[in-house]
JSON list of C-alpha atoms in Angstrom, two decimals:
[
{"chain": "J", "resi": 276, "resn": "MET", "atom": "CA", "xyz": [45.16, -17.72, -50.04]},
{"chain": "J", "resi": 277, "resn": "LYS", "atom": "CA", "xyz": [48.42, -19.48, -49.57]},
{"chain": "J", "resi": 278, "resn": "SER", "atom": "CA", "xyz": [50.50, -16.53, -48.98]},
{"chain": "J", "resi": 279, "resn": "ILE", "atom": "CA", "xyz": [47.86, -15.23, -46.32]},
{"chain": "J", "resi": 280, "resn": "LEU", "atom": "CA", "xyz": [48.07, -18.39, -44.44]},
{"chain": "J", "resi": 281, "resn": "LEU", "atom": "CA", "xyz": [52.20, -18.39, -44.16]},
{"chain": "J", "resi": 282, "resn": "ASP", "atom": "CA", "xyz": [52.43, -14.85, -43.05]},
{"chain": "J", "resi": 283, "resn": "ASN", "atom": "CA", "xyz": [50.12, -15.20, -40.14]},
{"chain": "J", "resi": 284, "resn": "ILE", "atom": "CA", "xyz": [51.17, -18.66, -38.90]},
{"chain": "J", "resi": 285, "resn": "TYR", "atom": "CA", "xyz": [51.63, -18.78, -35.00]},
{"chain": "J", "resi": 286, "resn": "CYS", "atom": "CA", "xyz": [53.62, -22.09, -33.58]},
{"chain": "J", "resi": 287, "resn": "LYS", "atom": "CA", "xyz": [54.33, -23.54, -30.42]},
{"chain": "J", "resi": 288, "resn": "THR", "atom": "CA", "xyz": [55.95, -26.90, -29.79]},
{"chain": "J", "resi": 289, "resn": "ASN", "atom": "CA", "xyz": [55.26, -29.00, -26.29]},
{"chain": "J", "resi": 290, "resn": "LEU", "atom": "CA", "xyz": [52.31, -26.91, -25.03]},
{"chain": "J", "resi": 291, "resn": "GLN", "atom": "CA", "xyz": [51.39, -27.76, -21.66]},
{"chain": "J", "resi": 292, "resn": "ALA", "atom": "CA", "xyz": [47.47, -27.96, -20.79]},
{"chain": "J", "resi": 293, "resn": "ASP", "atom": "CA", "xyz": [45.63, -29.37, -18.54]},
{"chain": "J", "resi": 294, "resn": "SER", "atom": "CA", "xyz": [42.38, -30.16, -20.37]},
{"chain": "J", "resi": 295, "resn": "TRP", "atom": "CA", "xyz": [40.83, -30.28, -23.66]},
{"chain": "J", "resi": 296, "resn": "GLN", "atom": "CA", "xyz": [39.53, -26.21, -22.65]},
{"chain": "J", "resi": 297, "resn": "ASP", "atom": "CA", "xyz": [43.30, -25.66, -21.68]},
{"chain": "J", "resi": 298, "resn": "SER", "atom": "CA", "xyz": [44.63, -26.69, -24.90]},
{"chain": "J", "resi": 299, "resn": "ILE", "atom": "CA", "xyz": [42.22, -24.71, -26.89]},
{"chain": "J", "resi": 300, "resn": "ARG", "atom": "CA", "xyz": [42.62, -21.68, -24.68]},
{"chain": "J", "resi": 301, "resn": "LYS", "atom": "CA", "xyz": [46.50, -21.84, -24.65]},
{"chain": "J", "resi": 302, "resn": "ALA", "atom": "CA", "xyz": [46.81, -22.46, -28.44]},
{"chain": "J", "resi": 303, "resn": "ALA", "atom": "CA", "xyz": [44.20, -19.52, -29.36]},
{"chain": "J", "resi": 304, "resn": "ASN", "atom": "CA", "xyz": [46.29, -17.55, -26.64]},
{"chain": "J", "resi": 305, "resn": "LEU", "atom": "CA", "xyz": [48.92, -17.51, -29.64]},
{"chain": "J", "resi": 306, "resn": "LEU", "atom": "CA", "xyz": [46.14, -15.75, -32.01]},
{"chain": "J", "resi": 307, "resn": "LEU", "atom": "CA", "xyz": [44.77, -13.31, -28.91]},
{"chain": "J", "resi": 308, "resn": "GLN", "atom": "CA", "xyz": [48.77, -12.01, -28.60]},
{"chain": "J", "resi": 309, "resn": "GLU", "atom": "CA", "xyz": [48.92, -11.33, -32.10]},
{"chain": "J", "resi": 310, "resn": "ASN", "atom": "CA", "xyz": [45.76, -9.43, -32.28]},
{"chain": "J", "resi": 311, "resn": "CYS", "atom": "CA", "xyz": [43.90, -11.96, -34.43]},
{"chain": "J", "resi": 312, "resn": "ILE", "atom": "CA", "xyz": [41.15, -12.95, -32.28]},
{"chain": "J", "resi": 313, "resn": "GLU", "atom": "CA", "xyz": [39.39, -11.35, -29.09]},
{"chain": "J", "resi": 314, "resn": "GLU", "atom": "CA", "xyz": [38.94, -13.40, -25.84]},
{"chain": "J", "resi": 315, "resn": "ARG", "atom": "CA", "xyz": [35.34, -13.92, -26.91]},
{"chain": "J", "resi": 316, "resn": "TYR", "atom": "CA", "xyz": [36.36, -16.09, -29.79]},
{"chain": "J", "resi": 317, "resn": "ILE", "atom": "CA", "xyz": [38.33, -18.58, -27.84]},
{"chain": "J", "resi": 318, "resn": "ASP", "atom": "CA", "xyz": [35.11, -18.99, -25.18]},
{"chain": "J", "resi": 319, "resn": "SER", "atom": "CA", "xyz": [32.76, -19.27, -28.68]},
{"chain": "J", "resi": 320, "resn": "MET", "atom": "CA", "xyz": [35.59, -22.48, -29.64]},
{"chain": "J", "resi": 321, "resn": "ILE", "atom": "CA", "xyz": [35.11, -23.97, -26.32]},
{"chain": "J", "resi": 322, "resn": "ASN", "atom": "CA", "xyz": [31.12, -23.62, -26.08]},
{"chain": "J", "resi": 323, "resn": "SER", "atom": "CA", "xyz": [30.72, -25.02, -29.08]},
{"chain": "J", "resi": 324, "resn": "VAL", "atom": "CA", "xyz": [32.76, -28.30, -27.97]},
{"chain": "J", "resi": 325, "resn": "LEU", "atom": "CA", "xyz": [30.53, -28.47, -24.72]},
{"chain": "J", "resi": 326, "resn": "LYS", "atom": "CA", "xyz": [27.52, -28.07, -27.13]},
{"chain": "J", "resi": 327, "resn": "TYR", "atom": "CA", "xyz": [28.17, -30.60, -29.78]},
{"chain": "J", "resi": 328, "resn": "GLY", "atom": "CA", "xyz": [30.65, -32.78, -28.47]},
{"chain": "J", "resi": 329, "resn": "PRO", "atom": "CA", "xyz": [34.59, -33.15, -29.57]},
{"chain": "J", "resi": 330, "resn": "TYR", "atom": "CA", "xyz": [33.38, -32.75, -33.15]},
{"chain": "J", "resi": 331, "resn": "ILE", "atom": "CA", "xyz": [36.88, -30.67, -33.34]},
{"chain": "J", "resi": 332, "resn": "VAL", "atom": "CA", "xyz": [39.14, -33.75, -33.23]},
{"chain": "J", "resi": 333, "resn": "ILE", "atom": "CA", "xyz": [39.25, -34.52, -36.99]},
{"chain": "J", "resi": 334, "resn": "ASP", "atom": "CA", "xyz": [41.68, -37.66, -36.91]},
{"chain": "J", "resi": 335, "resn": "GLN", "atom": "CA", "xyz": [44.16, -39.60, -34.78]},
{"chain": "J", "resi": 336, "resn": "GLY", "atom": "CA", "xyz": [45.94, -36.84, -32.51]},
{"chain": "J", "resi": 337, "resn": "ILE", "atom": "CA", "xyz": [44.76, -33.89, -34.56]},
{"chain": "J", "resi": 338, "resn": "ALA", "atom": "CA", "xyz": [41.88, -31.19, -33.20]},
{"chain": "J", "resi": 339, "resn": "LEU", "atom": "CA", "xyz": [41.35, -28.21, -35.26]},
{"chain": "J", "resi": 340, "resn": "ALA", "atom": "CA", "xyz": [39.19, -25.56, -33.25]},
{"chain": "J", "resi": 341, "resn": "HIS", "atom": "CA", "xyz": [37.58, -22.80, -34.77]},
{"chain": "J", "resi": 342, "resn": "ALA", "atom": "CA", "xyz": [34.45, -20.63, -34.48]},
{"chain": "J", "resi": 343, "resn": "ARG", "atom": "CA", "xyz": [32.46, -18.01, -36.77]},
{"chain": "J", "resi": 344, "resn": "PRO", "atom": "CA", "xyz": [34.39, -15.21, -37.98]},
{"chain": "J", "resi": 345, "resn": "ASP", "atom": "CA", "xyz": [31.66, -12.99, -36.48]},
{"chain": "J", "resi": 346, "resn": "ASP", "atom": "CA", "xyz": [32.50, -14.45, -32.97]},
{"chain": "J", "resi": 347, "resn": "GLY", "atom": "CA", "xyz": [35.64, -12.22, -32.47]},
{"chain": "J", "resi": 348, "resn": "VAL", "atom": "CA", "xyz": [37.95, -12.45, -35.39]},
{"chain": "J", "resi": 349, "resn": "LEU", "atom": "CA", "xyz": [40.19, -9.29, -36.18]},
{"chain": "J", "resi": 350, "resn": "LYS", "atom": "CA", "xyz": [42.61, -10.82, -38.39]},
{"chain": "J", "resi": 351, "resn": "THR", "atom": "CA", "xyz": [43.29, -14.16, -40.30]},
{"chain": "J", "resi": 352, "resn": "GLY", "atom": "CA", "xyz": [45.21, -16.38, -38.29]},
{"chain": "J", "resi": 353, "resn": "ILE", "atom": "CA", "xyz": [46.34, -19.82, -37.62]},
{"chain": "J", "resi": 354, "resn": "ALA", "atom": "CA", "xyz": [47.76, -21.10, -34.55]},
{"chain": "J", "resi": 355, "resn": "ILE", "atom": "CA", "xyz": [49.58, -24.53, -34.49]},
{"chain": "J", "resi": 356, "resn": "ALA", "atom": "CA", "xyz": [50.88, -26.37, -31.23]},
{"chain": "J", "resi": 357, "resn": "THR", "atom": "CA", "xyz": [52.06, -29.87, -30.43]},
{"chain": "J", "resi": 358, "resn": "LEU", "atom": "CA", "xyz": [50.50, -30.71, -27.26]},
{"chain": "J", "resi": 359, "resn": "ALA", "atom": "CA", "xyz": [53.05, -32.39, -24.42]},
{"chain": "J", "resi": 360, "resn": "PRO", "atom": "CA", "xyz": [51.53, -34.46, -22.64]},
{"chain": "J", "resi": 361, "resn": "SER", "atom": "CA", "xyz": [48.84, -35.37, -25.29]},
{"chain": "J", "resi": 362, "resn": "ILE", "atom": "CA", "xyz": [45.11, -34.56, -24.14]},
{"chain": "J", "resi": 363, "resn": "ILE", "atom": "CA", "xyz": [42.19, -36.22, -24.09]},
{"chain": "J", "resi": 364, "resn": "PHE", "atom": "CA", "xyz": [38.89, -35.45, -25.70]},
{"chain": "J", "resi": 365, "resn": "GLY", "atom": "CA", "xyz": [36.85, -38.53, -25.33]},
{"chain": "J", "resi": 366, "resn": "THR", "atom": "CA", "xyz": [36.84, -39.84, -28.96]},
{"chain": "J", "resi": 367, "resn": "GLU", "atom": "CA", "xyz": [38.33, -43.11, -30.62]},
{"chain": "J", "resi": 368, "resn": "ASN", "atom": "CA", "xyz": [40.68, -40.62, -32.01]},
{"chain": "J", "resi": 369, "resn": "ASP", "atom": "CA", "xyz": [42.52, -39.79, -28.79]},
{"chain": "J", "resi": 370, "resn": "PRO", "atom": "CA", "xyz": [44.80, -38.57, -27.48]},
{"chain": "J", "resi": 371, "resn": "VAL", "atom": "CA", "xyz": [45.23, -35.16, -29.61]},
{"chain": "J", "resi": 372, "resn": "LYS", "atom": "CA", "xyz": [48.68, -34.45, -29.93]},
{"chain": "J", "resi": 373, "resn": "LEU", "atom": "CA", "xyz": [48.29, -31.58, -32.12]},
{"chain": "J", "resi": 374, "resn": "MET", "atom": "CA", "xyz": [46.04, -28.45, -31.94]},
{"chain": "J", "resi": 375, "resn": "ILE", "atom": "CA", "xyz": [45.53, -26.31, -34.53]},
{"chain": "J", "resi": 376, "resn": "VAL", "atom": "CA", "xyz": [43.32, -23.14, -34.02]},
{"chain": "J", "resi": 377, "resn": "LEU", "atom": "CA", "xyz": [41.90, -21.48, -37.34]},
{"chain": "J", "resi": 378, "resn": "ALA", "atom": "CA", "xyz": [40.57, -17.82, -37.30]},
{"chain": "J", "resi": 379, "resn": "ALA", "atom": "CA", "xyz": [39.36, -16.48, -40.48]},
{"chain": "J", "resi": 380, "resn": "SER", "atom": "CA", "xyz": [38.18, -12.83, -41.18]},
{"chain": "J", "resi": 381, "resn": "GLY", "atom": "CA", "xyz": [35.26, -13.95, -43.44]},
{"chain": "J", "resi": 382, "resn": "ASP", "atom": "CA", "xyz": [33.26, -16.72, -44.87]},
{"chain": "J", "resi": 383, "resn": "ASP", "atom": "CA", "xyz": [34.91, -16.97, -48.02]},
{"chain": "J", "resi": 384, "resn": "GLU", "atom": "CA", "xyz": [38.10, -17.37, -46.48]},
{"chain": "J", "resi": 385, "resn": "HIS", "atom": "CA", "xyz": [37.39, -19.79, -43.23]},
{"chain": "J", "resi": 386, "resn": "VAL", "atom": "CA", "xyz": [36.20, -22.30, -46.31]},
{"chain": "J", "resi": 387, "resn": "ASN", "atom": "CA", "xyz": [39.28, -21.85, -48.24]},
{"chain": "J", "resi": 388, "resn": "LEU", "atom": "CA", "xyz": [41.66, -21.68, -44.90]},
{"chain": "J", "resi": 389, "resn": "LEU", "atom": "CA", "xyz": [39.95, -24.99, -44.03]},
{"chain": "J", "resi": 390, "resn": "ALA", "atom": "CA", "xyz": [40.56, -26.71, -47.43]},
{"chain": "J", "resi": 391, "resn": "PHE", "atom": "CA", "xyz": [44.17, -25.69, -47.19]},
{"chain": "J", "resi": 392, "resn": "ILE", "atom": "CA", "xyz": [44.06, -27.47, -43.90]},
{"chain": "J", "resi": 393, "resn": "ALA", "atom": "CA", "xyz": [42.85, -30.25, -45.12]},
{"chain": "J", "resi": 394, "resn": "ASP", "atom": "CA", "xyz": [45.01, -30.86, -48.20]},
{"chain": "J", "resi": 395, "resn": "PHE", "atom": "CA", "xyz": [48.03, -30.29, -45.64]},
{"chain": "J", "resi": 396, "resn": "LEU", "atom": "CA", "xyz": [47.34, -32.77, -43.42]},
{"chain": "J", "resi": 397, "resn": "SER", "atom": "CA", "xyz": [46.27, -35.39, -46.29]},
{"chain": "J", "resi": 398, "resn": "ASP", "atom": "CA", "xyz": [49.78, -35.51, -46.83]},
{"chain": "J", "resi": 399, "resn": "GLU", "atom": "CA", "xyz": [50.79, -38.05, -43.70]},
{"chain": "J", "resi": 400, "resn": "SER", "atom": "CA", "xyz": [54.78, -36.82, -44.20]},
{"chain": "J", "resi": 401, "resn": "ASN", "atom": "CA", "xyz": [53.60, -33.30, -43.18]},
{"chain": "J", "resi": 402, "resn": "ILE", "atom": "CA", "xyz": [52.20, -34.48, -40.01]},
{"chain": "J", "resi": 403, "resn": "LYS", "atom": "CA", "xyz": [55.60, -36.74, -39.24]},
{"chain": "J", "resi": 404, "resn": "ASN", "atom": "CA", "xyz": [57.02, -33.75, -39.70]},
{"chain": "J", "resi": 405, "resn": "ILE", "atom": "CA", "xyz": [55.09, -31.36, -37.54]},
{"chain": "J", "resi": 406, "resn": "PHE", "atom": "CA", "xyz": [54.97, -34.01, -34.71]},
{"chain": "J", "resi": 407, "resn": "ASN", "atom": "CA", "xyz": [59.19, -34.16, -35.30]},
{"chain": "J", "resi": 408, "resn": "ALA", "atom": "CA", "xyz": [59.56, -30.58, -34.96]},
{"chain": "J", "resi": 409, "resn": "ASN", "atom": "CA", "xyz": [61.76, -30.03, -31.66]},
{"chain": "J", "resi": 410, "resn": "ASP", "atom": "CA", "xyz": [60.94, -26.20, -31.49]},
{"chain": "J", "resi": 411, "resn": "ASP", "atom": "CA", "xyz": [58.80, -23.52, -32.60]},
{"chain": "J", "resi": 412, "resn": "THR", "atom": "CA", "xyz": [60.82, -22.59, -35.59]},
{"chain": "J", "resi": 413, "resn": "GLN", "atom": "CA", "xyz": [61.34, -26.08, -36.49]},
{"chain": "J", "resi": 414, "resn": "LEU", "atom": "CA", "xyz": [57.47, -26.45, -36.65]},
{"chain": "J", "resi": 415, "resn": "LYS", "atom": "CA", "xyz": [56.67, -22.78, -38.16]},
{"chain": "J", "resi": 416, "resn": "ASN", "atom": "CA", "xyz": [59.14, -23.87, -41.50]},
{"chain": "J", "resi": 417, "resn": "THR", "atom": "CA", "xyz": [57.38, -27.54, -41.57]},
{"chain": "J", "resi": 418, "resn": "ILE", "atom": "CA", "xyz": [54.19, -25.75, -41.84]},
{"chain": "J", "resi": 419, "resn": "ARG", "atom": "CA", "xyz": [55.68, -23.47, -44.11]},
{"chain": "J", "resi": 420, "resn": "GLY", "atom": "CA", "xyz": [57.53, -25.94, -46.34]},
{"chain": "J", "resi": 421, "resn": "VAL", "atom": "CA", "xyz": [61.08, -24.37, -45.70]}
]
């Protein structure tokens, strides 16, 4: 599972977005460009937040957007983007500086990738290194443990 993840990470530092919807859309565009998802996957993620509220803000400054595999996932991929400036979602964990977009091609893989991300983010040094990444390559290397 880890090798699948490490081979399918797409990173962007200092992504500029106008709103929380725009932050999801722009981060997910990294996956769209790599043919990991269809456009409707992005719409599904945004519609879920509109329907259920900003539940995707999982910790201080961190949002994790995802939808069901059958909402338009073509292949597994994860987009990780630092936001500059940070974005307000309307939660106590605002502002969001890190947007993660997960696309898993099946239900089991979806659960496994969520577990991997949760484990990775549980180490505060990983989060610090992500926020301190100066460019896309450094961000990707941080995630890959290089």
